[in-house]
Short mmCIF file of C-alpha atoms in Angstrom, two decimals:
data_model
loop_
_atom_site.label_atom_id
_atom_site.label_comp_id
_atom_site.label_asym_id
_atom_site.label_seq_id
_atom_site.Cartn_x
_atom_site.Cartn_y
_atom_site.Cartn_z
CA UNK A 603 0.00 0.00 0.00
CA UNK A 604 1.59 3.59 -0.71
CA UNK A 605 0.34 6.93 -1.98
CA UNK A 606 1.38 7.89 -5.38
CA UNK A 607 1.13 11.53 -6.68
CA UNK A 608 -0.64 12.22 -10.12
CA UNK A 609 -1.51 14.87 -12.21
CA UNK A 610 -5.46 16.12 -11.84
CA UNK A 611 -7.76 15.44 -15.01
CA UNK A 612 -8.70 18.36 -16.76
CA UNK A 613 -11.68 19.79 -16.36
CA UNK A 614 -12.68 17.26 -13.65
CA UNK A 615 -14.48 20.00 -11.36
CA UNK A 616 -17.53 20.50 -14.74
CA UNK A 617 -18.01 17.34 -15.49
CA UNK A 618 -18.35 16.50 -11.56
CA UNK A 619 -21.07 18.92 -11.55
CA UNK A 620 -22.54 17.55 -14.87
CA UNK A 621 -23.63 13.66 -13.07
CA UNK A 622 -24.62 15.67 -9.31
CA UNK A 623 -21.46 15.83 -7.92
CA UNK A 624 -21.89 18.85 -6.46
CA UNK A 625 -20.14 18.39 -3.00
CA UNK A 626 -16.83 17.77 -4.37
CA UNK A 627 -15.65 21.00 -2.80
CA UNK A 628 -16.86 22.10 0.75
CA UNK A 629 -16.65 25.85 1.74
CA UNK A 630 -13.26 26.61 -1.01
CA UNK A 631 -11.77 23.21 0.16
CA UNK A 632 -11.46 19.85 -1.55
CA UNK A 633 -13.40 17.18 -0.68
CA UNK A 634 -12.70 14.49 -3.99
CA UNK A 635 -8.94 14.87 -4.28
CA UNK A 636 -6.82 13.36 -6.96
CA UNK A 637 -3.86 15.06 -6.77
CA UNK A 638 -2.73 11.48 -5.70
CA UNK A 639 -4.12 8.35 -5.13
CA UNK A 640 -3.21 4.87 -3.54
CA UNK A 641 -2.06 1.71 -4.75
CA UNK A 642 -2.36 -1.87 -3.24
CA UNK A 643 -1.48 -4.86 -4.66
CA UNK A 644 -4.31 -8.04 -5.02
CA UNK A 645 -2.94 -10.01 -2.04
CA UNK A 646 -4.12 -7.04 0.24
CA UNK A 647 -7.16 -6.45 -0.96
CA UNK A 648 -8.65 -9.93 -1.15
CA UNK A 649 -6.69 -10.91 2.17
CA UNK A 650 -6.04 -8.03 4.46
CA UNK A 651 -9.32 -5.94 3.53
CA UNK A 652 -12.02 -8.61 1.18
CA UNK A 653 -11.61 -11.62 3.55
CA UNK A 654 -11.85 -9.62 6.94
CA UNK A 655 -14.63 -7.11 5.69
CA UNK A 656 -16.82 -10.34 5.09
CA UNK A 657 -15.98 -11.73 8.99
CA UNK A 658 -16.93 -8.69 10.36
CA UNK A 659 -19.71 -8.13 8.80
CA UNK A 660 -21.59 -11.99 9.51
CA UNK A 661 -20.10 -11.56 13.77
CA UNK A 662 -21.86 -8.23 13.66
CA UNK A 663 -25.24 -10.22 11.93
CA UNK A 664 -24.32 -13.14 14.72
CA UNK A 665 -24.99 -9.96 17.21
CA UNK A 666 -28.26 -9.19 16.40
CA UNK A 667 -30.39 -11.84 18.32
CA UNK A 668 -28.53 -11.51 21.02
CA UNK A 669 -29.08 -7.99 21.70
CA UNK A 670 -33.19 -8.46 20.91
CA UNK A 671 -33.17 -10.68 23.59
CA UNK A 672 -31.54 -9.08 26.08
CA UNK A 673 -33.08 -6.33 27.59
CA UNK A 674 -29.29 -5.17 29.01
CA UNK A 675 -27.95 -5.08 26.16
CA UNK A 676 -30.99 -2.94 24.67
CA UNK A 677 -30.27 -0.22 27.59
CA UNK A 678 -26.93 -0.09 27.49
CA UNK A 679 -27.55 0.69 23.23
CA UNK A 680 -29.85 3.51 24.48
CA UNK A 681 -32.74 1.82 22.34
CA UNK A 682 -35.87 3.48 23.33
CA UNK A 683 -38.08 1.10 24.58
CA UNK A 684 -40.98 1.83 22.71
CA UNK A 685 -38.68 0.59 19.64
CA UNK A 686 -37.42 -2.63 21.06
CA UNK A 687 -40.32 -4.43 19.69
CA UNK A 688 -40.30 -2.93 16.32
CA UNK A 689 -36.71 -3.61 15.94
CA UNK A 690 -37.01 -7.29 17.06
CA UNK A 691 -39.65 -7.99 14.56
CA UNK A 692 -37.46 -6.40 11.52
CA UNK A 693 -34.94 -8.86 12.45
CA UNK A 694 -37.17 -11.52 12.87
CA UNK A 695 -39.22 -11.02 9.82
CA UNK A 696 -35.95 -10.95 8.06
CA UNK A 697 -36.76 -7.27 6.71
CA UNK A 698 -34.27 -6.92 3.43
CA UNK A 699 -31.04 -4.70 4.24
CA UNK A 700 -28.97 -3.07 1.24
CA UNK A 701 -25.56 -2.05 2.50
CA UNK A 702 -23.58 -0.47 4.87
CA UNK A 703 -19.77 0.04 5.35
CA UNK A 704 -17.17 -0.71 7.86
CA UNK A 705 -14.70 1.96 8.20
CA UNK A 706 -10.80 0.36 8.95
CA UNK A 707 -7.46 1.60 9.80
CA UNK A 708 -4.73 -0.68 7.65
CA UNK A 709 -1.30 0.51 6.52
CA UNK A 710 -0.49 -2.48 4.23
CA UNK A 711 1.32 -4.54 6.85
CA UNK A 712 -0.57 -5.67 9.27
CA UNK A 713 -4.41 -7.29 10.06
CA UNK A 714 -6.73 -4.36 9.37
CA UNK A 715 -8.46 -3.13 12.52
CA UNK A 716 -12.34 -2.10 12.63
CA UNK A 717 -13.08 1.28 13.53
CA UNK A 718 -16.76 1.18 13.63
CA UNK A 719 -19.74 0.11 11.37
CA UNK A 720 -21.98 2.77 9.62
CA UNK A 721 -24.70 0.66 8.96
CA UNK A 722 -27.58 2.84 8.89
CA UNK A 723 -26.64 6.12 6.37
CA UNK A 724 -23.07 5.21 5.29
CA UNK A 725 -22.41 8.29 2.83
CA UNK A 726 -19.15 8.66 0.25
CA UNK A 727 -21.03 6.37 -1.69
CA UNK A 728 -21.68 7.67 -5.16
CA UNK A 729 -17.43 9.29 -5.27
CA UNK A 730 -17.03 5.19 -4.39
CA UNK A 731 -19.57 3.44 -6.94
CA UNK A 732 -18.93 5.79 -9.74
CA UNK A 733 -16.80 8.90 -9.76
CA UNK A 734 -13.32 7.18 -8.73
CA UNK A 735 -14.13 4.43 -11.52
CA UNK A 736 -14.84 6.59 -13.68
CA UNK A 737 -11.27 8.41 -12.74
CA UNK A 738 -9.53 5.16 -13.23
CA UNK A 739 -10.67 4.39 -17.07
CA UNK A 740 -10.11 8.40 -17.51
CA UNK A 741 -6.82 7.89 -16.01
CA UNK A 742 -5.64 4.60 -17.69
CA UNK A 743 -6.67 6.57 -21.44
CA UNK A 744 -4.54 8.99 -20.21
CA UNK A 745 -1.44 6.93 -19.42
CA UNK A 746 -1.00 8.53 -15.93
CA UNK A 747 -1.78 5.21 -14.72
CA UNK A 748 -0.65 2.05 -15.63
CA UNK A 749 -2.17 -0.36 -17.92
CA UNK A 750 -3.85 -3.44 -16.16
CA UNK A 751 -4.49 -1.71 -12.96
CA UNK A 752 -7.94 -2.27 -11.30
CA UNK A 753 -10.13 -1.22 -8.75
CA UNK A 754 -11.53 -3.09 -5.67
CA UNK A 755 -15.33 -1.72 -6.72
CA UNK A 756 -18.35 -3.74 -8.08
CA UNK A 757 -20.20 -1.23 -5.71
CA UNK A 758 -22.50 -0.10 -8.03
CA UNK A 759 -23.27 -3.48 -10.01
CA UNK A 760 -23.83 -5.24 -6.86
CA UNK A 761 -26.60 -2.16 -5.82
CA UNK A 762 -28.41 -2.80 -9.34
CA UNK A 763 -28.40 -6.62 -8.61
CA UNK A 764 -29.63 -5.59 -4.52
CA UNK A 765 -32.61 -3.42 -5.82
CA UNK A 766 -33.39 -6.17 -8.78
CA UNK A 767 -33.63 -9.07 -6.50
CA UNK A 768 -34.57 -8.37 -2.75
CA UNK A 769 -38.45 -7.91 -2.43
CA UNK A 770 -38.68 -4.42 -1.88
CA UNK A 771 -42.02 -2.16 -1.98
CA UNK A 772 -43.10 -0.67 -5.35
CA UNK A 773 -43.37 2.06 -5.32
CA UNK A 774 -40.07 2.73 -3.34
CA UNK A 775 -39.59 6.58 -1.94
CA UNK A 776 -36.14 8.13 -1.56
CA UNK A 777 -36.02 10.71 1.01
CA UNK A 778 -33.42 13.00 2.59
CA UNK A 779 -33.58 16.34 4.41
CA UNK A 780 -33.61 19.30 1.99
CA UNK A 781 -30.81 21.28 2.83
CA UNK A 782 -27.97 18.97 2.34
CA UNK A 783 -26.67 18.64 -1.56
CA UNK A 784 -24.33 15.93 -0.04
CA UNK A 785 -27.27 13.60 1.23
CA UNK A 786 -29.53 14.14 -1.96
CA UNK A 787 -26.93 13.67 -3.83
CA UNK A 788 -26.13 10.15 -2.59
CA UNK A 789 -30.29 9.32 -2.61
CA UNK A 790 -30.51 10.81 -5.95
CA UNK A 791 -27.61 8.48 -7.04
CA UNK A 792 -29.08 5.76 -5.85
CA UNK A 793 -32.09 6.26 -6.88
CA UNK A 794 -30.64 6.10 -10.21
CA UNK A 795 -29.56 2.81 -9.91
CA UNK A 796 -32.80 1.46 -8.26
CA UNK A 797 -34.75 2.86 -11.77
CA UNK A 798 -31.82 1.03 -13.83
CA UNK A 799 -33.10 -1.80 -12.00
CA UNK A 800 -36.93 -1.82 -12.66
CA UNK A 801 -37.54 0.07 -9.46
CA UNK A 802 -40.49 2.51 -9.21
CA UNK A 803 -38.44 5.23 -7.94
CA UNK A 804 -39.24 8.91 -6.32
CA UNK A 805 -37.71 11.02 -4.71
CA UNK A 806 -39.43 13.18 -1.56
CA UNK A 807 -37.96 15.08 1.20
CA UNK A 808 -37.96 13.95 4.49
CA UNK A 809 -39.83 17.44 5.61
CA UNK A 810 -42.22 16.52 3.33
CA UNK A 811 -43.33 12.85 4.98
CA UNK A 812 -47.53 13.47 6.30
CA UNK A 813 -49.51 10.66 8.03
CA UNK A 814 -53.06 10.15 7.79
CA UNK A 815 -54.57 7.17 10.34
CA UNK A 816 -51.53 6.39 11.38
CA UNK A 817 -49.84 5.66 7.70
CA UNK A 818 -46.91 7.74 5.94
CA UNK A 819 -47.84 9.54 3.33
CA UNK A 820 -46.83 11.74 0.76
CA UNK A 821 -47.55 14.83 -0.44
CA UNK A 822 -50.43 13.83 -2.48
CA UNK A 823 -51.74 11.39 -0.03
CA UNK A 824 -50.86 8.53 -1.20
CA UNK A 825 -49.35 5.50 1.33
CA UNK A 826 -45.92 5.14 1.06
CA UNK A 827 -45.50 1.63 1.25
CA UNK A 828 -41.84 1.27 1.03
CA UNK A 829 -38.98 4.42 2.19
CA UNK A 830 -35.47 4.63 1.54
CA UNK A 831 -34.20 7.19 4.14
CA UNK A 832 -30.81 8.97 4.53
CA UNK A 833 -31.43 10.11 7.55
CA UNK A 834 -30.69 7.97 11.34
CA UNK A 835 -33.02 5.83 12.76
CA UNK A 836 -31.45 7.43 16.61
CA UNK A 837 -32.75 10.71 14.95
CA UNK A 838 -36.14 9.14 13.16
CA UNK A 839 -37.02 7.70 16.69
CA UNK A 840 -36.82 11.23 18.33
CA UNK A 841 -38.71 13.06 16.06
CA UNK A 842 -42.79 14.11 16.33
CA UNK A 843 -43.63 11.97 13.63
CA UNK A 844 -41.90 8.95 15.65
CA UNK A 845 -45.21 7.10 16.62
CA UNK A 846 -45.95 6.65 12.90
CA UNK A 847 -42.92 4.94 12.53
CA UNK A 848 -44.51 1.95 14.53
CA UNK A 849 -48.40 2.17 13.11
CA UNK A 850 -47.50 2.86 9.50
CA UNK A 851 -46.96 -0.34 7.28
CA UNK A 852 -43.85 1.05 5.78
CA UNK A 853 -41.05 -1.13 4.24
CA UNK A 854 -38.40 0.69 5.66
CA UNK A 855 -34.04 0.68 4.22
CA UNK A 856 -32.50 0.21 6.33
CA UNK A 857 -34.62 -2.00 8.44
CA UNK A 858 -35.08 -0.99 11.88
CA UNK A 859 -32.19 -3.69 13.10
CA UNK A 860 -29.64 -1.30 11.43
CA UNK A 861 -30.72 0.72 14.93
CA UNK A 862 -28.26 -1.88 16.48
CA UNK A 863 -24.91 -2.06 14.31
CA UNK A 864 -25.34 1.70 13.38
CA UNK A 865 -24.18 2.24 17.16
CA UNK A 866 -20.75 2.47 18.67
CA UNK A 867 -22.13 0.14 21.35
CA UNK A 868 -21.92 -2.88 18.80
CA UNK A 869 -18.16 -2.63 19.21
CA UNK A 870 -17.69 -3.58 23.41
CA UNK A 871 -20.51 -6.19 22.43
CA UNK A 872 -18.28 -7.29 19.54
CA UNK A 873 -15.28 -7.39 21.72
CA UNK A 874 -17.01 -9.48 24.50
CA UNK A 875 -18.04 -11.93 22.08
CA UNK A 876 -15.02 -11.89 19.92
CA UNK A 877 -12.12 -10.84 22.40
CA UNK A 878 -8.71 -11.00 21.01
CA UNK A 879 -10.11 -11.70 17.28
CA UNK A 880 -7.20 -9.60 15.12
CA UNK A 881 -9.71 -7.27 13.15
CA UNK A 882 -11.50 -5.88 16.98
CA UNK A 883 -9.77 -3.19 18.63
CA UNK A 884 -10.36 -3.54 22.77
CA UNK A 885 -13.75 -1.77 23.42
CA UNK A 886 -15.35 -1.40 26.37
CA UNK A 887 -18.96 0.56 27.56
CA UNK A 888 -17.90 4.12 29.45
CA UNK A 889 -18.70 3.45 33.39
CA UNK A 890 -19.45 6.71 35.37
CA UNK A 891 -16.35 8.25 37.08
CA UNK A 892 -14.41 6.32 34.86
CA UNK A 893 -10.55 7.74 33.81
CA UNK A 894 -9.94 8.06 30.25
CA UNK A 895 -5.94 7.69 29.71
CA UNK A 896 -3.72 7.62 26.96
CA UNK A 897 -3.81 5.49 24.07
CA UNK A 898 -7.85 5.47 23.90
CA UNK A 899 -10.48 6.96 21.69
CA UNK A 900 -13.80 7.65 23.89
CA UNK A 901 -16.48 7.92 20.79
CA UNK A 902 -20.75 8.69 21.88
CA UNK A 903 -22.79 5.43 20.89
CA UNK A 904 -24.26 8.09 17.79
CA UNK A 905 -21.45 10.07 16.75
CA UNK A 906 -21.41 10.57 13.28
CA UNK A 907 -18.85 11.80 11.12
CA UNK A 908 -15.72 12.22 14.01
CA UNK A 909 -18.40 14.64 16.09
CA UNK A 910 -17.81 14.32 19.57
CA UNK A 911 -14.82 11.60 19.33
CA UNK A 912 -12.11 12.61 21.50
CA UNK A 913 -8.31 10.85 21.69
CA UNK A 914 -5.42 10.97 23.56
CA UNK A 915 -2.26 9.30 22.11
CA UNK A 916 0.25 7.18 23.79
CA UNK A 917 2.80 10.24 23.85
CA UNK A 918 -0.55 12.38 25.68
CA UNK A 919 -1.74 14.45 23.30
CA UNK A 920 -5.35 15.44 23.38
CA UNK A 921 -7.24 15.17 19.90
CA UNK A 922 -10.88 15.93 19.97
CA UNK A 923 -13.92 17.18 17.78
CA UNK A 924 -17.19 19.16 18.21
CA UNK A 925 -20.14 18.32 18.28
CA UNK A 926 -24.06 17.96 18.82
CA UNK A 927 -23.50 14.44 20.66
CA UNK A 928 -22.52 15.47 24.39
CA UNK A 929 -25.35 14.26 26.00
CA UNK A 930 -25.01 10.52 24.64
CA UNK A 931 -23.32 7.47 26.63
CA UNK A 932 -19.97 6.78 25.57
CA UNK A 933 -17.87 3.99 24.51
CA UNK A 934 -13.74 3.82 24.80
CA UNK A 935 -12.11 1.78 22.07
CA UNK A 936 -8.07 0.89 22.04
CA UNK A 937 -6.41 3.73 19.84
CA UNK A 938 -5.07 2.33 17.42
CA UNK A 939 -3.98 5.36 15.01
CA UNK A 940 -4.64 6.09 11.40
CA UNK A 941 -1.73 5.27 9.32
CA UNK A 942 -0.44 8.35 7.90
CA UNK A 943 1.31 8.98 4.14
CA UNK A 944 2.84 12.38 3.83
CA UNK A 945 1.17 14.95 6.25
CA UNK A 946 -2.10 12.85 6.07
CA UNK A 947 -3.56 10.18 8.00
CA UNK A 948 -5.66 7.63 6.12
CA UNK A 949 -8.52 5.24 6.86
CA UNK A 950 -10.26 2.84 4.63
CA UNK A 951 -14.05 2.62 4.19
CA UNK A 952 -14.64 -0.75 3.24
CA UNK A 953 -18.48 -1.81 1.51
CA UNK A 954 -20.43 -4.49 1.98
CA UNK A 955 -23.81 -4.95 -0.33
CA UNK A 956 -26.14 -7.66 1.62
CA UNK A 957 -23.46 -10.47 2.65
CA UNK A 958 -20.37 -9.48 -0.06
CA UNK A 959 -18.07 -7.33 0.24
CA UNK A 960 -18.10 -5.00 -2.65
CA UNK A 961 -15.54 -2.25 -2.44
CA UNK A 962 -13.10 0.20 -0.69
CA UNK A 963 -13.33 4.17 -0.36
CA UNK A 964 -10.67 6.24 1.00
CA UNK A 965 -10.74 9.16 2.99
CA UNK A 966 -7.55 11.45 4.92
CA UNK A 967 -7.18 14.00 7.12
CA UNK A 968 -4.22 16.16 8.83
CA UNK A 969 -6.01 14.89 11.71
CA UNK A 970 -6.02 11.55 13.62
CA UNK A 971 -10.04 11.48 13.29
CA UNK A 972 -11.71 11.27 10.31
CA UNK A 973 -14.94 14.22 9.61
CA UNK A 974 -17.30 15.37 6.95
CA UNK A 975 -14.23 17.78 5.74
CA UNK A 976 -11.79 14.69 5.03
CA UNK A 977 -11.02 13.88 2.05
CA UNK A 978 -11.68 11.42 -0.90
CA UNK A 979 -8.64 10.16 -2.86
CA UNK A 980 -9.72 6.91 -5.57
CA UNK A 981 -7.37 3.87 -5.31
CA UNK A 982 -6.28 1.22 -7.61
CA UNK A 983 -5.24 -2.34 -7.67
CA UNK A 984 -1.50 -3.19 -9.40
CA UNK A 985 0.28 -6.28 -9.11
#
């Protein structure tokens, strides 16, 4: 694995713009970077990242009737009670999932490590599925990369097959809030690929959602009898509307079970299950009066995006974020820092489409934690 500099396709930033890639610069700073990109060779992908993302992913599945039935385990997930029922009964009803992604530190060398799931609204996906693939065949016409390389992606065929084949609702809603261009512009990507794959597809904004006799509705009145929502089931479960959530008869992606392995709480309840397993990083539930020394990473069960996370290394420094999560438990997880190439650490976002893995995403920082602001650089695969 190594970072390799390369020159920046003309006229990139247009035709960005041109397929909805509107986010690829956030407030004058880049977001999709390809001033470089990194290179791994096939052993590491299929071994160190393919094979692992896959183990993860079926112990976190082995998780799930455990914590239904276990009324601890529900509390110490802050799952509001009223929900514990509804979430049992996606599970048990086996209500069809579509993705999610694992994020993992790796620097080539050694096992990769899991950071944390994002099971519920994993975002970076269309710059994953499309627009770095899309830089690679631009790049490989070019000659600024070599011939034969590949890509660990089938992200975006594997999608079309997901929306062909699970039994999903039809007509299927796509909804996210209306003022983020990064959130509608991962729903309207997918979106795109559930029409591609004979999906009755629209789009509606999540402000928009009515109810009438306890059933979501849309704007026009009609039932919505399937929702795809990029928005999180902690904040869906808070919100006025919340009661609908559990009278309406709404197919819902993700299924109300993401609630469980969308929340930093899945990792001490990995850990116990799985202790010592080389992918799990030591994790542990946050007791009250409890120190916090070096060389951990306390994270809020419903952080998203590095909010909240706060560090302090082996040598003592203190690395933290901001953020609207203060008020949530807390989880400490063994630090086990971000490799870093140049003056930028880098993690690995690794996809998983039902049961198969199905790609990698990369995102750095100048900072040990990963945030909305990091950035995207593509990868390729060179033997």
């Amino acid at each position: 694995m190594k970072k390799v500099a390369c020159d920046e396709r003309p006229g990139w930033r247009s035709y960005a713009e041109s397929v909805g890639f509107e986010f690829h610069t956030f407030d004058g700073e880049a977001y999709w970077d390809e001033t470089a990109y990194y290179q791994f060779n096939l052993r590491q992908i299929e071994q160190d990242l393919e094979e692992p993302t896959e183990e993860l992913h079926q112990m976190a599945l082995g998780l799930v009737d455990d914590v239904i039935r276990d009324e601890e385990k529900l509390k110490q997930l802050a799952i509001p009670e009223k929900f514990w029922d509804f979430v049992a009964d996606s599970w048990r009803n086996k209500a069809p999932s579509l993705y999610g992604r694992l994020d993992l530190v790796y620097d080539g060398t050694g096992p990769a490590k899991l950071l944390e799931l994002n099971y519920d609204t994993p975002t970076s996906l269309f710059e994953t599925g499309f627009f770095q693939w899309v830089w690679l065949e631009d790049q490989i016409m070019r000659g600024k990369v070599p011939q034969g390389a590949d890509q660990f992606n089938s992200l975006q065929d594997q999608l079309e097959a997901a929306f062909a084949n699970l039994p999903l609702a039809n007509p299927l809603y796509f909804a996210s809030v209306a003022n983020s261009i990064e959130d509608k512009g991962t729903v309207m990507y997918l979106m795109d690929i559930a029409k591609q794959a004979g999906v009755d597809s629209r789009f509606i904004e999540l402000e928009q959602l009515g109810e009438a006799s306890g059933q979501l509705v849309d704007l026009e009145g009609f039932a919505i009898g399937g929702l795809f929502k990029l928005y999180p089931w902690e904040f869906m479960v808070q919100e006025d509307f919340a009661s609908v959530i559990l009278s309406s008869q709404t197919q819902w992606l993700e299924p109300g079970w993401k609630m469980l392995l969308s929340n930093k709480g899945i990792l001490p309840l990995l850990w116990q299950k799985h202790q010592g397993h080389p992918n799990l990083l030591e994790s542990h539930f946050e007791q009250p009066g409890q120190s916090f020394g070096a060389g951990w990473v306390r994270k809020p069960l419903f952080s998203r995006e590095g909010a909240n996370v706060e560090l302090v290394t082996l040598s003592g420094e203190k690395i933290s974020e901001p953020g609207p999560y203060a008020d949530s438990p807390f989880i400490r997880q063994k630090l086990h820092p971000l490799p870093k190439f140049g003056d930028s650490y880098t993690m690995i976002g690794s996809w998983v489409v039902g049961n198969s893995a199905a790609g990698i995403g990369i995102r750095e920082d100048n900072s040990l934690i990963t945030k909305d602001s990091s950035r995207f650089l593509p990868h390729i695969i060179l033997d």
